[in-house]
Amino acid sequence: MDDNSQGKGIFHGLKVLDCASFIAAPAAATVLSDFGADVIKIEPPGAGDPYRNLPNLPGYPRSEHNYAWHLEARNKRSIALDLAKPEAQAVLQRLVADADVFITNFPPTVRKKLGLSYETLGPLNPRLIYASFTGYGEKGAEADKPGFDSNAYWARSGLMDLVRADEHTTPARSVAGMGDHPCAMAFYGAIVTALYQRERTGKGSHVASNLMANGVWAASVLAQAKLCGATFSERKPRERALNAVANHYRCKDDRWILLSLLNEEKQFPILARCLGREELITDPRFVTKADRHAHSVELIHEFDATFATRPLAEWRQALDGNGLVFGVVGILDDIPNDRQMIENEVLVPFENDTMLTVNSPIWIDGTRKVQPRKPPGLGEHSDEILREVGFDDAAIGKLRSGGAVG
């Protein structure tokens, strides 16, 4: 029986060094860990990775659990290294010599200062996949500019402007990690592609991704339209949308439902019957598709009045099973009890616990991911990891006394 069939995962035996923080780069390492990779989290002694403190920042939800750390650091082991010290850099170099993947999101100049650049670490291990993540790319005047998904992904790409209700409302704020996690999947893809190349050539490589590029990729349909010189129409508010059957509506309980009918010639009569508004089918304003679009504001008004009469649950029951494409504007309160998410392992329990965590969004037939393990304490595995790369107790004691290891 191979390792995979025993539940150890596709990447069992793959050693990954996570020398990164906030959020995309460490999250890519988390996905590797979900499939069995041994991920070693490198963080500074004392306070550790600053991301540990995220839930304590103003405005974040309060909890007895460090939910951010639970999500991004699950399955990992922690070693505390003060990389400003040459002794700690020597430890890192020994770890790199035995690693498959090194992940960092330090800016290029900081990497050079701390001995973390590809030029320094690559020669130590010709099979190493060196993966670097930045805000704005590795080149140009902004290469060292700090970036978070709120600015480098959400704002820079145009998404912050594009998703607002209309041109007269303020730009829409992002929520924590909403750009970082899609970026993590792209970064994971880059790493796995490089591992595949290594299988063919035997050689490692340097792979990179950044927040700005991923943001433009997310907005790329409209970005490509702009690149092609397209003419854009006025962005109208919901009440003046051009198509009433591709719009969202408030229900009696203040929940929202989103209609997405593409085959409206066939589906409009079905929708009208489900809403109990059969008279709309023969209303001269709405008989044909062209009529409905010409009178979209009036049809939206009719739908607004109708959806406001019943709560979301009743509308879902009325619309389900009729071939109508619609969605629910979800709220966080829905997630813990979403049966579809649980049955499809979008949400999975931690090992030996009933607490759920958000799974990485990839499944592969014939294999199972490892069951998520709770995240490590700061430096919880320092001694264990040091012994694995040949340090004895005396050497470990010297590193600790000198402050290189915590």
Short mmCIF file of C-alpha atoms in Angstrom, two decimals:
data_model
loop_
_atom_site.label_atom_id
_atom_site.label_comp_id
_atom_site.label_asym_id
_atom_site.label_seq_id
_atom_site.Cartn_x
_atom_site.Cartn_y
_atom_site.Cartn_z
CA MET A 1 0.00 0.00 0.00
CA ASP A 2 1.50 3.35 -1.00
CA ASP A 3 1.68 6.46 1.16
CA ASN A 4 -1.25 8.04 -0.62
CA SER A 5 -3.56 5.10 0.01
CA GLN A 6 -2.67 5.24 3.68
CA GLY A 7 -4.02 8.78 3.86
CA LYS A 8 -0.65 10.56 3.97
CA GLY A 9 -1.38 12.61 0.89
CA ILE A 10 0.05 13.15 -2.57
CA PHE A 11 2.82 15.40 -1.23
CA HIS A 12 3.88 13.12 1.62
CA GLY A 13 7.66 13.43 1.87
CA LEU A 14 7.73 16.93 0.32
CA LYS A 15 9.45 19.42 2.62
CA VAL A 16 8.28 23.04 2.38
CA LEU A 17 9.77 26.05 4.17
CA ASP A 18 7.16 28.75 4.79
CA CYS A 19 9.16 31.93 5.39
CA ALA A 20 6.30 34.34 4.76
CA SER A 21 3.40 36.23 6.33
CA PHE A 22 0.08 37.99 5.49
CA ILE A 23 -1.58 35.92 3.74
CA ALA A 24 -1.28 34.66 0.18
CA ALA A 25 2.14 33.04 0.39
CA PRO A 26 1.55 31.16 3.68
CA ALA A 27 -1.89 30.10 2.40
CA ALA A 28 -0.25 28.47 -0.63
CA ALA A 29 1.88 26.50 1.81
CA THR A 30 -1.30 25.53 3.64
CA VAL A 31 -2.72 24.00 0.45
CA LEU A 32 0.47 21.96 0.04
CA SER A 33 0.09 20.81 3.65
CA ASP A 34 -3.51 19.75 2.98
CA PHE A 35 -2.13 17.24 0.50
CA GLY A 36 0.45 15.91 2.94
CA ALA A 37 3.53 18.15 2.59
CA ASP A 38 5.66 18.71 5.68
CA VAL A 39 5.45 22.50 6.04
CA ILE A 40 7.88 24.19 8.41
CA LYS A 41 6.78 27.66 9.44
CA ILE A 42 9.74 29.99 10.00
CA GLU A 43 8.88 32.93 12.24
CA PRO A 44 10.81 35.37 14.44
CA PRO A 45 11.29 34.66 18.16
CA GLY A 46 9.26 36.70 20.59
CA ALA A 47 5.98 37.71 19.00
CA GLY A 48 6.28 35.30 16.07
CA ASP A 49 4.64 35.86 12.71
CA PRO A 50 2.74 39.19 12.96
CA TYR A 51 -0.22 37.43 11.36
CA ARG A 52 -0.80 35.67 14.68
CA ASN A 53 -2.03 39.04 15.96
CA LEU A 54 -4.56 39.75 13.19
CA PRO A 55 -7.73 39.01 15.24
CA ASN A 56 -6.57 41.52 17.87
CA LEU A 57 -6.58 44.42 15.42
CA PRO A 58 -9.46 46.94 15.68
CA GLY A 59 -12.56 46.00 13.77
CA TYR A 60 -11.89 42.26 13.53
CA PRO A 61 -14.32 39.71 15.03
CA ARG A 62 -13.61 38.78 18.64
CA SER A 63 -13.15 35.10 19.53
CA GLU A 64 -11.51 32.90 22.13
CA HIS A 65 -9.83 31.16 19.18
CA ASN A 66 -7.16 32.64 16.90
CA TYR A 67 -9.26 31.98 13.81
CA ALA A 68 -6.81 33.55 11.36
CA TRP A 69 -3.94 31.40 12.60
CA HIS A 70 -6.16 28.31 12.69
CA LEU A 71 -6.87 28.77 8.99
CA GLU A 72 -3.46 29.70 7.58
CA ALA A 73 -1.16 27.70 9.88
CA ARG A 74 -2.99 24.40 10.17
CA ASN A 75 -0.88 21.27 9.68
CA LYS A 76 2.38 23.21 9.97
CA ARG A 77 5.36 22.92 12.32
CA SER A 78 6.99 26.04 13.75
CA ILE A 79 10.62 26.99 14.19
CA ALA A 80 11.56 30.41 15.58
CA LEU A 81 14.61 31.93 13.87
CA ASP A 82 16.00 35.45 14.17
CA LEU A 83 17.13 35.80 10.58
CA ALA A 84 18.93 39.05 11.36
CA LYS A 85 21.58 36.89 13.05
CA PRO A 86 24.19 35.05 10.94
CA GLU A 87 23.75 31.93 13.10
CA ALA A 88 20.06 31.78 12.21
CA GLN A 89 20.85 32.29 8.53
CA ALA A 90 23.23 29.34 8.77
CA VAL A 91 20.38 27.25 10.22
CA LEU A 92 18.11 28.34 7.38
CA GLN A 93 20.71 27.39 4.81
CA ARG A 94 20.94 23.91 6.28
CA LEU A 95 17.15 23.62 6.14
CA VAL A 96 17.14 24.82 2.53
CA ALA A 97 19.71 22.21 1.52
CA ASP A 98 17.22 19.51 2.53
CA ALA A 99 14.01 21.23 1.31
CA ASP A 100 11.91 20.92 -1.82
CA VAL A 101 10.15 24.29 -1.71
CA PHE A 102 11.08 27.62 -0.12
CA ILE A 103 8.29 30.21 0.09
CA THR A 104 8.82 33.87 0.93
CA ASN A 105 7.06 37.20 0.52
CA PHE A 106 9.83 39.47 1.78
CA PRO A 107 10.55 42.34 -0.65
CA PRO A 108 13.62 41.75 -2.87
CA THR A 109 15.91 44.13 -0.95
CA VAL A 110 14.97 42.53 2.39
CA ARG A 111 15.65 39.07 0.98
CA LYS A 112 19.16 40.16 0.03
CA LYS A 113 19.75 41.72 3.45
CA LEU A 114 18.67 38.58 5.32
CA GLY A 115 20.41 36.11 3.01
CA LEU A 116 17.09 34.88 1.58
CA SER A 117 17.53 35.73 -2.10
CA TYR A 118 17.36 33.10 -4.80
CA GLU A 119 20.94 33.94 -5.70
CA THR A 120 21.98 32.95 -2.15
CA LEU A 121 19.74 29.95 -1.53
CA GLY A 122 19.37 28.46 -5.03
CA PRO A 123 22.98 27.24 -5.31
CA LEU A 124 22.62 25.35 -1.99
CA ASN A 125 20.07 22.98 -3.51
CA PRO A 126 19.79 22.56 -7.30
CA ARG A 127 16.37 20.87 -6.90
CA LEU A 128 14.90 23.70 -4.80
CA ILE A 129 11.69 25.40 -5.93
CA TYR A 130 12.15 28.97 -4.73
CA ALA A 131 8.76 30.69 -4.68
CA SER A 132 8.53 34.42 -4.06
CA PHE A 133 5.37 36.48 -3.72
CA THR A 134 5.19 40.28 -3.82
CA GLY A 135 2.67 43.09 -3.93
CA TYR A 136 3.62 44.58 -7.29
CA GLY A 137 6.08 42.22 -8.97
CA GLU A 138 9.83 41.61 -8.82
CA LYS A 139 10.84 44.41 -11.19
CA GLY A 140 10.35 48.14 -11.59
CA ALA A 141 10.07 51.08 -9.25
CA GLU A 142 7.44 49.39 -7.04
CA ALA A 143 9.21 46.05 -6.57
CA ASP A 144 9.95 46.79 -2.89
CA LYS A 145 6.66 48.56 -2.20
CA PRO A 146 4.63 46.86 0.56
CA GLY A 147 1.27 45.61 -0.59
CA PHE A 148 -1.84 44.08 0.94
CA ASP A 149 -4.73 42.63 -0.99
CA SER A 150 -6.84 45.68 -0.12
CA ASN A 151 -4.54 47.97 -2.10
CA ALA A 152 -2.39 45.94 -4.50
CA TYR A 153 -5.13 43.46 -5.52
CA TRP A 154 -8.48 45.08 -4.88
CA ALA A 155 -7.79 48.76 -5.48
CA ARG A 156 -4.98 48.69 -8.07
CA SER A 157 -6.77 46.26 -10.40
CA GLY A 158 -9.92 48.35 -10.75
CA LEU A 159 -12.09 45.84 -8.88
CA MET A 160 -12.70 48.29 -6.04
CA ASP A 161 -14.23 50.70 -8.55
CA LEU A 162 -15.97 48.14 -10.75
CA VAL A 163 -18.09 46.39 -8.11
CA ARG A 164 -19.65 49.49 -6.57
CA ALA A 165 -23.39 49.83 -7.09
CA ASP A 166 -23.06 52.71 -9.56
CA GLU A 167 -20.71 55.48 -10.53
CA HIS A 168 -22.03 57.81 -7.83
CA THR A 169 -21.50 55.57 -4.79
CA THR A 170 -18.20 55.26 -2.94
CA PRO A 171 -15.71 52.53 -3.94
CA ALA A 172 -16.40 49.19 -2.26
CA ARG A 173 -14.16 48.10 0.61
CA SER A 174 -12.62 44.65 0.58
CA VAL A 175 -12.86 42.11 3.39
CA ALA A 176 -9.95 40.34 5.06
CA GLY A 177 -8.10 37.95 2.76
CA MET A 178 -10.59 38.12 -0.12
CA GLY A 179 -7.79 38.72 -2.61
CA ASP A 180 -5.08 36.83 -0.75
CA HIS A 181 -6.82 33.46 -0.96
CA PRO A 182 -7.40 33.47 -4.72
CA CYS A 183 -3.78 34.65 -5.04
CA ALA A 184 -2.71 31.70 -2.89
CA MET A 185 -4.28 29.30 -5.38
CA ALA A 186 -2.39 30.92 -8.27
CA PHE A 187 0.83 30.76 -6.25
CA TYR A 188 0.14 27.12 -5.39
CA GLY A 189 -0.34 26.46 -9.11
CA ALA A 190 3.02 28.07 -9.87
CA ILE A 191 4.74 25.92 -7.27
CA VAL A 192 3.11 22.70 -8.48
CA THR A 193 3.96 23.57 -12.09
CA ALA A 194 7.59 24.03 -11.07
CA LEU A 195 7.52 20.70 -9.24
CA TYR A 196 6.24 19.05 -12.41
CA GLN A 197 9.03 20.69 -14.39
CA ARG A 198 11.50 19.34 -11.82
CA GLU A 199 10.12 15.85 -12.34
CA ARG A 200 10.97 16.19 -16.04
CA THR A 201 14.33 17.98 -15.76
CA GLY A 202 15.60 17.21 -12.27
CA LYS A 203 16.22 20.92 -11.72
CA GLY A 204 14.61 23.44 -9.42
CA SER A 205 13.65 26.98 -10.40
CA HIS A 206 12.47 30.36 -9.21
CA VAL A 207 8.72 30.97 -9.51
CA ALA A 208 6.86 34.14 -8.65
CA SER A 209 3.44 35.73 -8.43
CA ASN A 210 2.04 38.97 -7.05
CA LEU A 211 -1.12 40.64 -5.82
CA MET A 212 -1.32 43.19 -8.63
CA ALA A 213 -1.17 40.57 -11.40
CA ASN A 214 -3.80 38.42 -9.74
CA GLY A 215 -6.09 41.40 -9.25
CA VAL A 216 -5.95 42.31 -12.94
CA TRP A 217 -6.48 38.63 -13.81
CA ALA A 218 -9.65 38.67 -11.66
CA ALA A 219 -10.84 41.77 -13.54
CA SER A 220 -9.47 40.55 -16.85
CA VAL A 221 -12.70 40.37 -18.91
CA LEU A 222 -13.24 44.09 -18.55
CA ALA A 223 -9.50 44.83 -18.49
CA GLN A 224 -9.17 43.06 -21.85
CA ALA A 225 -12.11 45.04 -23.17
CA LYS A 226 -10.26 48.22 -22.23
CA LEU A 227 -7.09 46.90 -23.85
CA CYS A 228 -9.11 46.26 -27.01
CA GLY A 229 -10.40 49.83 -27.02
CA ALA A 230 -13.97 48.92 -26.16
CA THR A 231 -16.60 51.57 -25.45
CA PHE A 232 -18.16 51.20 -22.00
CA SER A 233 -21.74 52.11 -21.15
CA GLU A 234 -22.92 53.91 -18.03
CA ARG A 235 -22.95 51.72 -14.94
CA LYS A 236 -26.53 51.87 -13.72
CA PRO A 237 -27.80 51.28 -10.17
CA ARG A 238 -29.76 48.13 -9.42
CA GLU A 239 -33.10 49.92 -9.75
CA ARG A 240 -32.24 50.94 -13.32
CA ALA A 241 -30.52 47.74 -14.47
CA LEU A 242 -30.92 46.87 -18.15
CA ASN A 243 -32.17 43.34 -17.43
CA ALA A 244 -34.66 42.66 -14.64
CA VAL A 245 -34.13 38.89 -14.72
CA ALA A 246 -30.41 39.27 -14.09
CA ASN A 247 -30.75 41.38 -10.96
CA HIS A 248 -31.01 41.04 -7.18
CA TYR A 249 -34.07 41.58 -5.00
CA ARG A 250 -34.77 42.11 -1.31
CA CYS A 251 -37.07 39.62 0.39
CA LYS A 252 -39.44 40.30 3.29
CA ASP A 253 -36.81 39.26 5.87
CA ASP A 254 -34.19 41.63 4.37
CA ARG A 255 -32.32 38.77 2.72
CA TRP A 256 -31.45 39.11 -0.98
CA ILE A 257 -31.96 36.76 -3.90
CA LEU A 258 -30.13 37.00 -7.22
CA LEU A 259 -31.82 36.05 -10.49
CA SER A 260 -29.51 34.93 -13.33
CA LEU A 261 -31.81 33.91 -16.18
CA LEU A 262 -29.96 33.66 -19.48
CA ASN A 263 -32.64 31.83 -21.49
CA GLU A 264 -35.30 34.33 -20.57
CA GLU A 265 -37.64 33.73 -23.52
CA LYS A 266 -38.26 30.26 -22.13
CA GLN A 267 -37.80 31.01 -18.45
CA PHE A 268 -39.67 34.30 -17.97
CA PRO A 269 -43.14 32.63 -18.03
CA ILE A 270 -41.89 30.00 -15.56
CA LEU A 271 -40.54 32.69 -13.26
CA ALA A 272 -43.78 34.67 -13.42
CA ARG A 273 -45.80 31.59 -12.45
CA CYS A 274 -43.42 30.74 -9.56
CA LEU A 275 -43.83 34.28 -8.29
CA GLY A 276 -47.61 34.07 -8.53
CA ARG A 277 -47.57 36.86 -11.10
CA GLU A 278 -48.97 35.10 -14.20
CA GLU A 279 -50.41 38.38 -15.44
CA LEU A 280 -46.88 39.59 -16.19
CA ILE A 281 -46.65 37.01 -19.01
CA THR A 282 -49.28 38.79 -21.07
CA ASP A 283 -48.57 42.31 -19.88
CA PRO A 284 -47.81 44.19 -23.14
CA ARG A 285 -44.79 45.81 -21.52
CA PHE A 286 -43.15 42.46 -20.92
CA VAL A 287 -44.29 40.04 -23.65
CA THR A 288 -40.99 39.77 -25.53
CA LYS A 289 -37.37 39.98 -24.46
CA ALA A 290 -37.05 43.32 -26.23
CA ASP A 291 -40.16 44.58 -24.41
CA ARG A 292 -38.79 43.51 -21.04
CA HIS A 293 -35.47 45.23 -21.66
CA ALA A 294 -37.17 48.38 -22.90
CA HIS A 295 -39.30 48.43 -19.73
CA SER A 296 -36.73 46.99 -17.35
CA VAL A 297 -37.22 49.71 -14.72
CA GLU A 298 -40.94 48.93 -14.57
CA LEU A 299 -40.34 45.18 -14.38
CA ILE A 300 -37.80 45.66 -11.59
CA HIS A 301 -40.43 47.68 -9.72
CA GLU A 302 -42.93 44.80 -10.11
CA PHE A 303 -40.38 42.24 -8.91
CA ASP A 304 -39.36 44.46 -5.98
CA ALA A 305 -42.95 44.59 -4.78
CA THR A 306 -43.40 40.83 -5.20
CA PHE A 307 -40.19 39.63 -3.54
CA ALA A 308 -40.88 41.95 -0.59
CA THR A 309 -43.99 39.92 0.30
CA ARG A 310 -42.28 36.69 1.40
CA PRO A 311 -39.07 35.68 3.23
CA LEU A 312 -36.08 34.18 1.44
CA ALA A 313 -36.77 30.60 2.53
CA GLU A 314 -40.22 30.67 0.94
CA TRP A 315 -38.91 32.12 -2.30
CA ARG A 316 -36.20 29.46 -2.47
CA GLN A 317 -38.85 26.78 -2.08
CA ALA A 318 -41.02 28.38 -4.76
CA LEU A 319 -38.20 28.75 -7.29
CA ASP A 320 -36.28 25.49 -6.70
CA GLY A 321 -36.84 22.61 -9.10
CA ASN A 322 -38.08 24.70 -12.01
CA GLY A 323 -34.83 25.03 -13.94
CA LEU A 324 -34.46 28.66 -12.94
CA VAL A 325 -30.94 29.87 -12.26
CA PHE A 326 -30.81 31.95 -9.10
CA GLY A 327 -28.61 32.40 -6.11
CA VAL A 328 -28.86 33.51 -2.52
CA VAL A 329 -26.80 36.46 -1.31
CA GLY A 330 -25.21 34.55 1.53
CA ILE A 331 -24.32 35.91 4.94
CA LEU A 332 -21.74 34.53 7.34
CA ASP A 333 -24.49 33.17 9.61
CA ASP A 334 -25.40 30.71 6.82
CA ILE A 335 -21.99 29.07 6.58
CA PRO A 336 -21.65 26.88 9.73
CA ASN A 337 -24.84 24.96 8.89
CA ASP A 338 -24.62 24.89 5.10
CA ARG A 339 -25.27 21.22 4.33
CA GLN A 340 -24.05 21.52 0.75
CA MET A 341 -20.70 22.87 1.97
CA ILE A 342 -20.35 20.18 4.62
CA GLU A 343 -21.34 17.30 2.33
CA ASN A 344 -18.85 18.50 -0.30
CA GLU A 345 -16.06 18.98 2.27
CA VAL A 346 -15.86 22.71 1.74
CA LEU A 347 -15.93 22.76 5.53
CA VAL A 348 -14.05 20.00 7.37
CA PRO A 349 -13.37 19.30 11.07
CA PHE A 350 -10.01 19.62 12.71
CA GLU A 351 -8.37 16.41 13.90
CA ASN A 352 -9.87 15.24 17.21
CA ASP A 353 -12.24 18.21 17.32
CA THR A 354 -15.68 19.28 16.14
CA MET A 355 -14.48 22.74 15.12
CA LEU A 356 -14.71 23.21 11.36
CA THR A 357 -12.20 24.91 9.09
CA VAL A 358 -12.39 26.08 5.49
CA ASN A 359 -10.90 23.48 3.15
CA SER A 360 -8.71 24.34 0.19
CA PRO A 361 -10.87 24.22 -2.97
CA ILE A 362 -9.21 21.32 -4.80
CA TRP A 363 -10.17 17.64 -4.79
CA ILE A 364 -8.45 14.79 -6.66
CA ASP A 365 -10.05 11.41 -7.26
CA GLY A 366 -8.28 8.52 -5.60
CA THR A 367 -6.71 10.53 -2.82
CA ARG A 368 -7.79 12.21 0.37
CA LYS A 369 -6.32 15.25 2.02
CA VAL A 370 -4.89 14.95 5.49
CA GLN A 371 -7.33 15.79 8.27
CA PRO A 372 -6.48 19.33 9.39
CA ARG A 373 -4.33 19.60 12.49
CA LYS A 374 -4.43 22.59 14.82
CA PRO A 375 -1.70 25.21 14.19
CA PRO A 376 1.58 25.22 16.10
CA GLY A 377 2.67 27.40 18.96
CA LEU A 378 5.57 29.74 18.31
CA GLY A 379 8.75 27.70 18.06
CA GLU A 380 6.89 24.57 19.17
CA HIS A 381 8.99 22.35 16.92
CA SER A 382 12.30 24.25 16.92
CA ASP A 383 14.35 21.55 18.65
CA GLU A 384 12.71 18.75 16.67
CA ILE A 385 13.42 20.44 13.34
CA LEU A 386 17.01 21.33 14.29
CA ARG A 387 17.73 17.71 15.22
CA GLU A 388 16.35 16.56 11.87
CA VAL A 389 19.03 18.56 10.07
CA GLY A 390 21.89 17.41 12.30
CA PHE A 391 22.11 19.78 15.26
CA ASP A 392 22.87 18.09 18.58
CA ASP A 393 21.74 19.29 22.01
CA ALA A 394 24.91 21.31 22.60
CA ALA A 395 24.56 23.13 19.28
CA ILE A 396 20.88 23.78 19.91
CA GLY A 397 21.68 25.19 23.34
CA LYS A 398 24.26 27.52 21.84
CA LEU A 399 21.78 28.76 19.23
CA ARG A 400 19.21 29.42 21.91
CA SER A 401 21.61 31.20 24.23
CA GLY A 402 22.71 33.46 21.40
CA GLY A 403 19.12 34.34 20.52
CA ALA A 404 19.29 32.89 17.02
CA VAL A 405 16.61 30.30 17.84
CA GLY A 406 13.56 30.66 20.02
#
